[in-house]
Coordinates of C-alpha atoms and ligand atoms in Angstrom, one line a residue:
D162 CA 53.6 56.4 -85.6
S163 CA 50.1 57.4 -86.6
Y164 CA 50.7 57.7 -90.3
L165 CA 49.0 61.1 -90.4
I166 CA 50.2 63.5 -93.0
P167 CA 50.4 67.0 -91.5
K168 CA 49.5 68.9 -94.7
Y169 CA 46.0 67.4 -94.7
T170 CA 44.1 69.8 -92.4
F171 CA 40.6 71.1 -92.2
D172 CA 42.0 74.5 -92.9
K173 CA 43.1 73.4 -96.3
F174 CA 39.9 71.4 -97.0
I175 CA 37.7 73.9 -98.9
E176 CA 34.1 73.7 -98.0
G177 CA 31.3 73.5 -100.6
D178 CA 27.9 72.0 -101.0
C179 CA 29.7 68.9 -102.3
N180 CA 31.3 68.2 -98.9
R181 CA 29.4 70.2 -96.3
L182 CA 27.9 67.3 -94.4
G183 CA 31.1 65.2 -94.3
R184 CA 33.2 68.2 -93.3
A185 CA 30.9 69.2 -90.5
A186 CA 30.5 65.7 -89.3
G187 CA 34.3 65.3 -89.4
M188 CA 34.7 68.5 -87.3
A189 CA 32.2 67.2 -84.8
V190 CA 34.0 63.9 -84.5
A191 CA 37.3 65.7 -84.1
N192 CA 36.0 67.8 -81.3
K193 CA 34.5 64.8 -79.4
P194 CA 36.0 61.6 -80.7
G195 CA 34.0 58.6 -79.6
L196 CA 31.4 60.7 -77.9
T197 CA 29.1 61.7 -80.8
S198 CA 26.6 59.5 -82.5
F199 CA 28.8 59.6 -85.6
N200 CA 30.5 56.4 -84.8
P201 CA 31.5 55.1 -87.1
L202 CA 31.8 58.0 -89.4
M203 CA 31.8 56.7 -93.0
I204 CA 32.9 59.1 -95.7
Y205 CA 32.4 57.9 -99.3
G206 CA 32.8 59.3 -102.7
G207 CA 34.6 58.8 -106.0
V208 CA 38.3 59.0 -106.7
G209 CA 40.1 62.3 -106.1
L210 CA 37.2 63.9 -104.2
G211 CA 39.0 64.4 -100.9
K212 CA 38.2 61.3 -98.8
T213 CA 41.8 60.7 -97.7
H214 CA 42.3 64.4 -97.1
L215 CA 39.2 64.7 -94.9
I216 CA 39.7 61.6 -92.8
Q217 CA 43.4 62.6 -92.3
A218 CA 42.3 66.1 -91.3
I219 CA 40.0 64.6 -88.7
G220 CA 43.0 62.6 -87.3
N221 CA 45.3 65.6 -87.3
E222 CA 42.7 67.7 -85.5
I223 CA 42.2 65.1 -82.9
K224 CA 45.9 64.9 -82.4
N225 CA 45.9 68.7 -81.9
Q226 CA 43.2 68.7 -79.4
F227 CA 44.0 65.4 -77.6
P228 CA 47.7 64.8 -77.9
D229 CA 47.5 61.7 -75.6
K230 CA 45.0 59.9 -77.8
F231 CA 46.4 57.1 -79.9
V232 CA 45.2 58.0 -83.4
L233 CA 45.9 55.5 -86.2
Y234 CA 45.5 56.0 -89.9
V235 CA 45.8 52.8 -92.0
S236 CA 44.9 52.0 -95.6
T237 CA 42.7 48.9 -96.0
E238 CA 45.5 47.5 -98.2
K239 CA 48.0 47.8 -95.4
F240 CA 45.6 46.4 -92.8
T241 CA 45.0 43.4 -95.1
N242 CA 48.8 42.9 -95.7
Q243 CA 49.5 43.1 -92.0
F244 CA 46.8 40.6 -91.3
V245 CA 48.0 38.2 -94.0
N246 CA 51.5 38.4 -92.5
A247 CA 50.1 37.8 -89.0
I248 CA 48.5 34.6 -90.3
R249 CA 51.8 33.5 -91.8
N250 CA 53.8 34.3 -88.6
N251 CA 51.2 32.9 -86.3
S252 CA 50.8 36.2 -84.6
I253 CA 47.2 37.1 -85.1
E254 CA 46.8 37.8 -81.4
T255 CA 49.6 40.4 -81.5
F256 CA 48.0 41.9 -84.6
T257 CA 44.6 42.2 -83.0
N258 CA 45.9 43.4 -79.7
F259 CA 47.7 46.2 -81.4
Y260 CA 44.5 47.5 -83.0
L261 CA 42.6 47.1 -79.7
Q262 CA 44.8 49.8 -78.1
V263 CA 43.9 52.4 -80.6
D264 CA 41.6 55.3 -79.5
V265 CA 40.8 56.5 -83.0
L266 CA 41.0 54.1 -85.9
I267 CA 40.9 55.6 -89.4
I268 CA 40.6 53.1 -92.2
D269 CA 40.9 54.3 -95.7
D270 CA 39.2 52.7 -98.8
V271 CA 37.3 49.9 -97.1
Q272 CA 35.9 48.8 -100.4
F273 CA 39.2 46.8 -100.7
L274 CA 37.9 44.5 -97.9
S275 CA 35.4 43.2 -100.4
G276 CA 35.8 39.4 -101.0
K277 CA 38.3 39.1 -98.2
E278 CA 36.3 37.0 -95.7
K279 CA 39.0 36.4 -93.1
T280 CA 40.2 40.0 -93.0
Q281 CA 36.6 41.1 -92.7
E282 CA 36.0 38.8 -89.8
T283 CA 39.0 40.1 -87.9
F284 CA 38.1 43.7 -88.7
F285 CA 34.6 43.0 -87.5
N286 CA 35.9 41.8 -84.2
I287 CA 38.2 44.8 -83.8
F288 CA 35.4 47.1 -84.8
N289 CA 33.0 45.7 -82.2
H290 CA 35.6 45.8 -79.5
L291 CA 36.6 49.4 -80.2
H292 CA 33.0 50.6 -80.6
Q293 CA 31.9 49.0 -77.4
S294 CA 34.8 50.8 -75.6
G295 CA 33.7 54.1 -76.9
K296 CA 36.6 54.4 -79.3
Q297 CA 36.1 56.4 -82.5
I298 CA 36.1 54.7 -85.9
I299 CA 36.4 56.6 -89.2
L300 CA 36.0 54.9 -92.5
S301 CA 36.2 55.8 -96.1
S302 CA 35.0 54.0 -99.2
D303 CA 34.6 54.7 -102.9
R304 CA 31.0 53.8 -102.8
A305 CA 28.0 53.9 -100.5
P306 CA 27.7 50.9 -98.0
R307 CA 24.6 49.7 -99.9
D308 CA 26.7 49.4 -103.1
L309 CA 29.6 47.5 -101.5
A310 CA 29.5 44.1 -103.0
G311 CA 31.4 41.1 -101.5
M312 CA 31.0 42.5 -98.0
E313 CA 29.5 40.6 -95.1
D314 CA 26.0 41.9 -94.2
R315 CA 26.9 42.1 -90.5
L316 CA 29.9 44.3 -91.3
L317 CA 27.9 46.5 -93.7
S318 CA 25.2 47.0 -91.1
R319 CA 28.0 48.1 -88.7
F320 CA 29.1 50.7 -91.3
K321 CA 25.6 52.2 -91.2
W322 CA 25.4 52.5 -87.4
G323 CA 26.8 56.0 -87.2
L324 CA 26.8 58.6 -89.9
T325 CA 27.4 58.1 -93.6
A326 CA 28.3 61.2 -95.6
D327 CA 29.2 61.4 -99.3
L328 CA 31.7 63.7 -101.1
Q329 CA 30.5 64.8 -104.4
Q330 CA 32.1 66.6 -107.4
P331 CA 32.7 70.2 -106.4
D332 CA 30.5 72.7 -108.1
F333 CA 31.9 75.6 -110.1
E334 CA 32.2 78.0 -107.1
T335 CA 33.9 75.4 -105.0
R336 CA 36.4 74.7 -107.8
I337 CA 37.2 78.4 -108.0
A338 CA 37.8 78.5 -104.3
I339 CA 40.0 75.4 -104.4
I340 CA 42.1 76.8 -107.2
Q341 CA 42.4 80.1 -105.5
K342 CA 43.5 78.5 -102.2
K343 CA 46.1 76.3 -103.9
L344 CA 47.6 79.3 -105.7
Q345 CA 47.4 81.5 -102.7
D346 CA 49.4 78.9 -100.7
D347 CA 52.1 79.4 -103.2
G348 CA 51.8 83.2 -103.2
I349 CA 50.5 83.3 -106.7
Q350 CA 47.7 85.6 -107.9
I351 CA 45.8 85.1 -111.2
N352 CA 43.1 86.9 -113.0
F353 CA 39.5 85.9 -112.7
D354 CA 39.3 85.0 -116.4
V355 CA 42.0 82.4 -116.0
L356 CA 40.4 81.1 -112.8
E357 CA 37.1 80.8 -114.5
Y358 CA 38.6 79.1 -117.5
L359 CA 40.3 76.5 -115.3
A360 CA 37.2 75.9 -113.2
H361 CA 35.1 75.4 -116.3
S362 CA 37.6 73.1 -118.0
I363 CA 38.3 70.7 -115.2
Q364 CA 35.2 69.2 -113.8
T365 CA 36.3 65.7 -113.0
N366 CA 37.8 65.8 -109.5
V367 CA 40.0 67.8 -107.2
R368 CA 43.1 65.7 -107.8
E369 CA 43.0 66.5 -111.5
L370 CA 42.4 70.1 -110.7
E371 CA 45.5 70.1 -108.5
G372 CA 47.5 68.4 -111.2
V373 CA 46.7 71.1 -113.7
I374 CA 47.6 73.9 -111.3
I375 CA 50.9 72.3 -110.5
S376 CA 51.8 72.0 -114.2
L377 CA 50.7 75.5 -114.8
M378 CA 52.9 76.8 -112.0
A379 CA 55.8 74.8 -113.4
Q380 CA 55.2 76.1 -116.9
A381 CA 55.0 79.7 -115.6
S382 CA 58.3 79.4 -113.8
L383 CA 60.1 77.6 -116.6
T384 CA 59.0 80.1 -119.2
R385 CA 59.2 83.0 -116.8
K386 CA 55.7 84.0 -117.9
E387 CA 52.7 85.2 -116.0
I388 CA 49.9 82.7 -115.6
D389 CA 47.5 84.1 -118.2
L390 CA 44.7 82.7 -120.3
E391 CA 47.0 81.7 -123.1
L392 CA 49.4 79.8 -120.8
A393 CA 46.4 78.1 -119.1
K394 CA 45.0 77.0 -122.4
S395 CA 48.2 75.7 -123.8
T396 CA 49.1 73.8 -120.6
L397 CA 45.7 72.2 -120.4
K398 CA 45.9 71.2 -124.0
S399 CA 49.2 69.5 -123.6
I400 CA 48.0 67.7 -120.5
V401 CA 44.9 66.4 -122.3
N402 CA 47.0 65.2 -125.2
D403 CA 49.5 63.5 -122.9
Q404 CA 46.9 61.6 -120.9
E405 CA 47.3 57.9 -121.2
K406 CA 44.3 56.3 -122.7
E407 CA 45.0 53.1 -120.9
L408 CA 42.1 50.7 -120.9
S409 CA 41.1 50.1 -117.4
V410 CA 37.8 49.8 -115.6
D411 CA 38.4 53.0 -113.8
N412 CA 39.3 54.9 -117.0
I413 CA 36.3 53.6 -118.8
L414 CA 34.0 54.5 -115.9
E415 CA 35.6 58.0 -115.7
A416 CA 35.0 58.4 -119.4
I417 CA 31.4 57.6 -119.0
T418 CA 30.8 59.9 -116.0
S419 CA 32.5 62.8 -117.7
H420 CA 30.8 62.3 -121.0
F421 CA 27.3 62.0 -119.5
D422 CA 27.9 64.2 -116.6
V423 CA 26.6 61.6 -114.2
D424 CA 28.0 60.9 -110.7
M425 CA 30.2 57.8 -110.3
E426 CA 28.0 57.0 -107.3
L427 CA 24.9 57.0 -109.3
L428 CA 26.5 55.2 -112.2
T429 CA 27.7 52.3 -110.2
G430 CA 24.7 52.4 -107.8
K431 CA 21.1 51.2 -107.9
C432 CA 19.4 54.3 -109.4
R433 CA 16.9 53.4 -112.0
K434 CA 16.3 56.9 -113.5
K435 CA 16.7 57.0 -117.2
E436 CA 19.5 59.6 -117.1
T437 CA 21.5 57.0 -115.1
V438 CA 20.4 53.8 -116.7
F439 CA 21.5 54.7 -120.2
P440 CA 25.1 55.7 -119.2
R441 CA 25.3 52.6 -117.1
Q442 CA 24.3 50.4 -120.0
V443 CA 26.8 52.1 -122.2
A444 CA 29.5 51.5 -119.5
M445 CA 28.6 47.8 -119.3
Y446 CA 28.7 47.6 -123.1
M447 CA 32.2 49.2 -123.2
L448 CA 33.5 47.0 -120.4
K449 CA 32.3 44.0 -122.3
E450 CA 33.7 45.1 -125.7
L451 CA 37.0 46.6 -124.5
T452 CA 38.1 44.4 -121.7
N453 CA 38.3 40.7 -121.0
L454 CA 36.3 40.9 -117.8
P455 CA 33.8 38.2 -117.3
L456 CA 30.2 39.3 -117.1
K457 CA 30.1 38.6 -113.4
S458 CA 33.0 40.9 -112.8
I459 CA 31.4 43.6 -114.9
G460 CA 28.3 43.3 -112.8
Y461 CA 30.4 43.6 -109.7
H462 CA 31.4 47.1 -110.6
F463 CA 27.8 48.1 -110.6
G464 CA 26.8 47.2 -107.1
G465 CA 27.0 43.4 -107.7
R466 CA 24.5 43.1 -110.4
D467 CA 24.3 39.6 -111.9
H468 CA 25.5 38.6 -115.4
S469 CA 22.0 38.6 -116.9
T470 CA 21.7 42.3 -116.2
V471 CA 25.0 42.8 -118.0
I472 CA 23.9 40.7 -121.0
H473 CA 20.7 42.7 -121.2
A474 CA 22.6 46.0 -121.1
V475 CA 25.0 44.9 -123.8
Q476 CA 22.1 43.8 -126.0
S477 CA 20.1 47.0 -125.5
I478 CA 23.1 49.1 -126.5
S479 CA 24.0 47.0 -129.5
E480 CA 20.4 47.3 -130.8
A481 CA 20.2 51.0 -130.0
M482 CA 23.4 51.6 -132.0
E483 CA 21.8 50.0 -135.0
T484 CA 18.5 51.9 -134.8
D485 CA 19.7 55.2 -133.4
K486 CA 22.5 57.1 -135.1
S487 CA 23.0 59.3 -132.0
V488 CA 23.7 56.3 -129.8
E489 CA 26.2 55.0 -132.3
K490 CA 27.9 58.4 -132.4
T491 CA 28.1 58.5 -128.6
V492 CA 29.7 55.1 -128.4
R493 CA 32.1 56.0 -131.2
K494 CA 33.2 59.1 -129.3
L495 CA 33.7 57.2 -126.1
F496 CA 35.8 54.5 -127.9
N497 CA 37.8 57.3 -129.5
R498 CA 38.9 58.4 -126.1
F499 CA 40.9 55.2 -125.9
N500 CA 42.1 55.5 -129.5
I501 CA 39.9 52.6 -130.5
A502 CA 37.8 52.9 -133.7
L503 CA 34.3 51.4 -133.6
N504 CA 34.0 48.9 -136.4
Ligands
ADP899 P1 40.4 60.6 -102.5 O1 41.0 60.0 -101.3 O2 38.9 60.8 -102.4 O3 40.8 59.9 -103.8 P2 42.2 62.8 -101.9 O4 41.8 63.0 -100.5 O5 43.4 62.1 -102.2 O6 41.0 62.0 -102.7 O7 42.2 64.2 -102.7 C1 42.8 64.4 -103.9 C2 43.5 65.8 -103.8 O8 42.6 66.8 -103.8 C3 44.3 65.9 -102.5 O9 45.6 66.6 -102.8 C4 43.5 66.8 -101.7 O10 44.2 67.7 -100.8 C5 42.7 67.6 -102.7 N1 41.4 68.0 -102.3 C6 40.3 67.2 -102.3 N2 39.2 67.9 -101.8 C7 39.6 69.1 -101.5 C8 39.0 70.3 -100.9 N3 37.6 70.3 -100.6 N4 39.7 71.3 -100.7 C9 41.0 71.4 -101.0 N5 41.7 70.3 -101.5 C10 41.0 69.2 -101.8
MG900 MG1 42.2 58.3 -101.0

């Protein structure tokens, strides 16, 4: 079993500026697995932007064109669990040998290898062996290789051997196209004003966009109404109100990216531009104030920055809140998203 999901195809993966390079590279790899210089192909980007869809589509396309090839999709979590079990059962050789038979290895969410030295070591060996034998390796990660903390340098340098392509938030036109395609697949037509409204209102990621469309279709069929602007507005409103305001690192970072309209990549990366540094400092401040995370762990989420950077950020924001009303207001708003009042 290759663990490929048939519905994830290139055909269903709408192209836009946000994913053009990754999509094209993926197609190239699918046409000539192991034979292009895109080996490994590393796709990275924030949550819900289509990483799993795209790397699965590559796998499915390879299966189409080369039915004899052994294509294997595995999440990093599963890979790690299998490895841990292999240690326990004294069957590491069997584990490794299994992976060495693969023609196309697709590993999803490699950021979860971070801090797992033994798993990394074994993956490194498998990687080298497959690569030397001209086998194709496809990886995904939620951040760029340079921002992956807790990863061995030799493994990181392997990740950069081939091609690294990022998926970004879809722009307005791409969001329109994605919504249209999803509705079309269900045989539903909607007016452009509704489309436009949806594309304007949901700017976070494709998964969320999909969620809203599904609710909308459900609402329409329950109430036997057409999908019009009114229904779109009321559906969206009820979704927003229902959303859990659970305090988690992800949710806090998401709140920051959507409030400041900054990319997750940039936020958690090394960019020193003012438009990024300020949101990043606010993010660190919020994580410090709203979670029990140690400073070191907070730094980890921002490309492995050390605790003194976090302390500095927290101090800067505390001071700015006292001297600048607009900063205070911003932080208050962000706290409100989690139903927490700023004291
Ligand atoms: P990630 O792995 O990056 O978190 P997924 O691949 O799970 O994201 O994508 C989330 C959802 O959005 C999936 O249902 C996927 O089919 C859809 N999706 C993402 N990008 C696109 C796209 N460009 N066109 C169509 N659907 C997309
Ligand atoms: Mg995924």
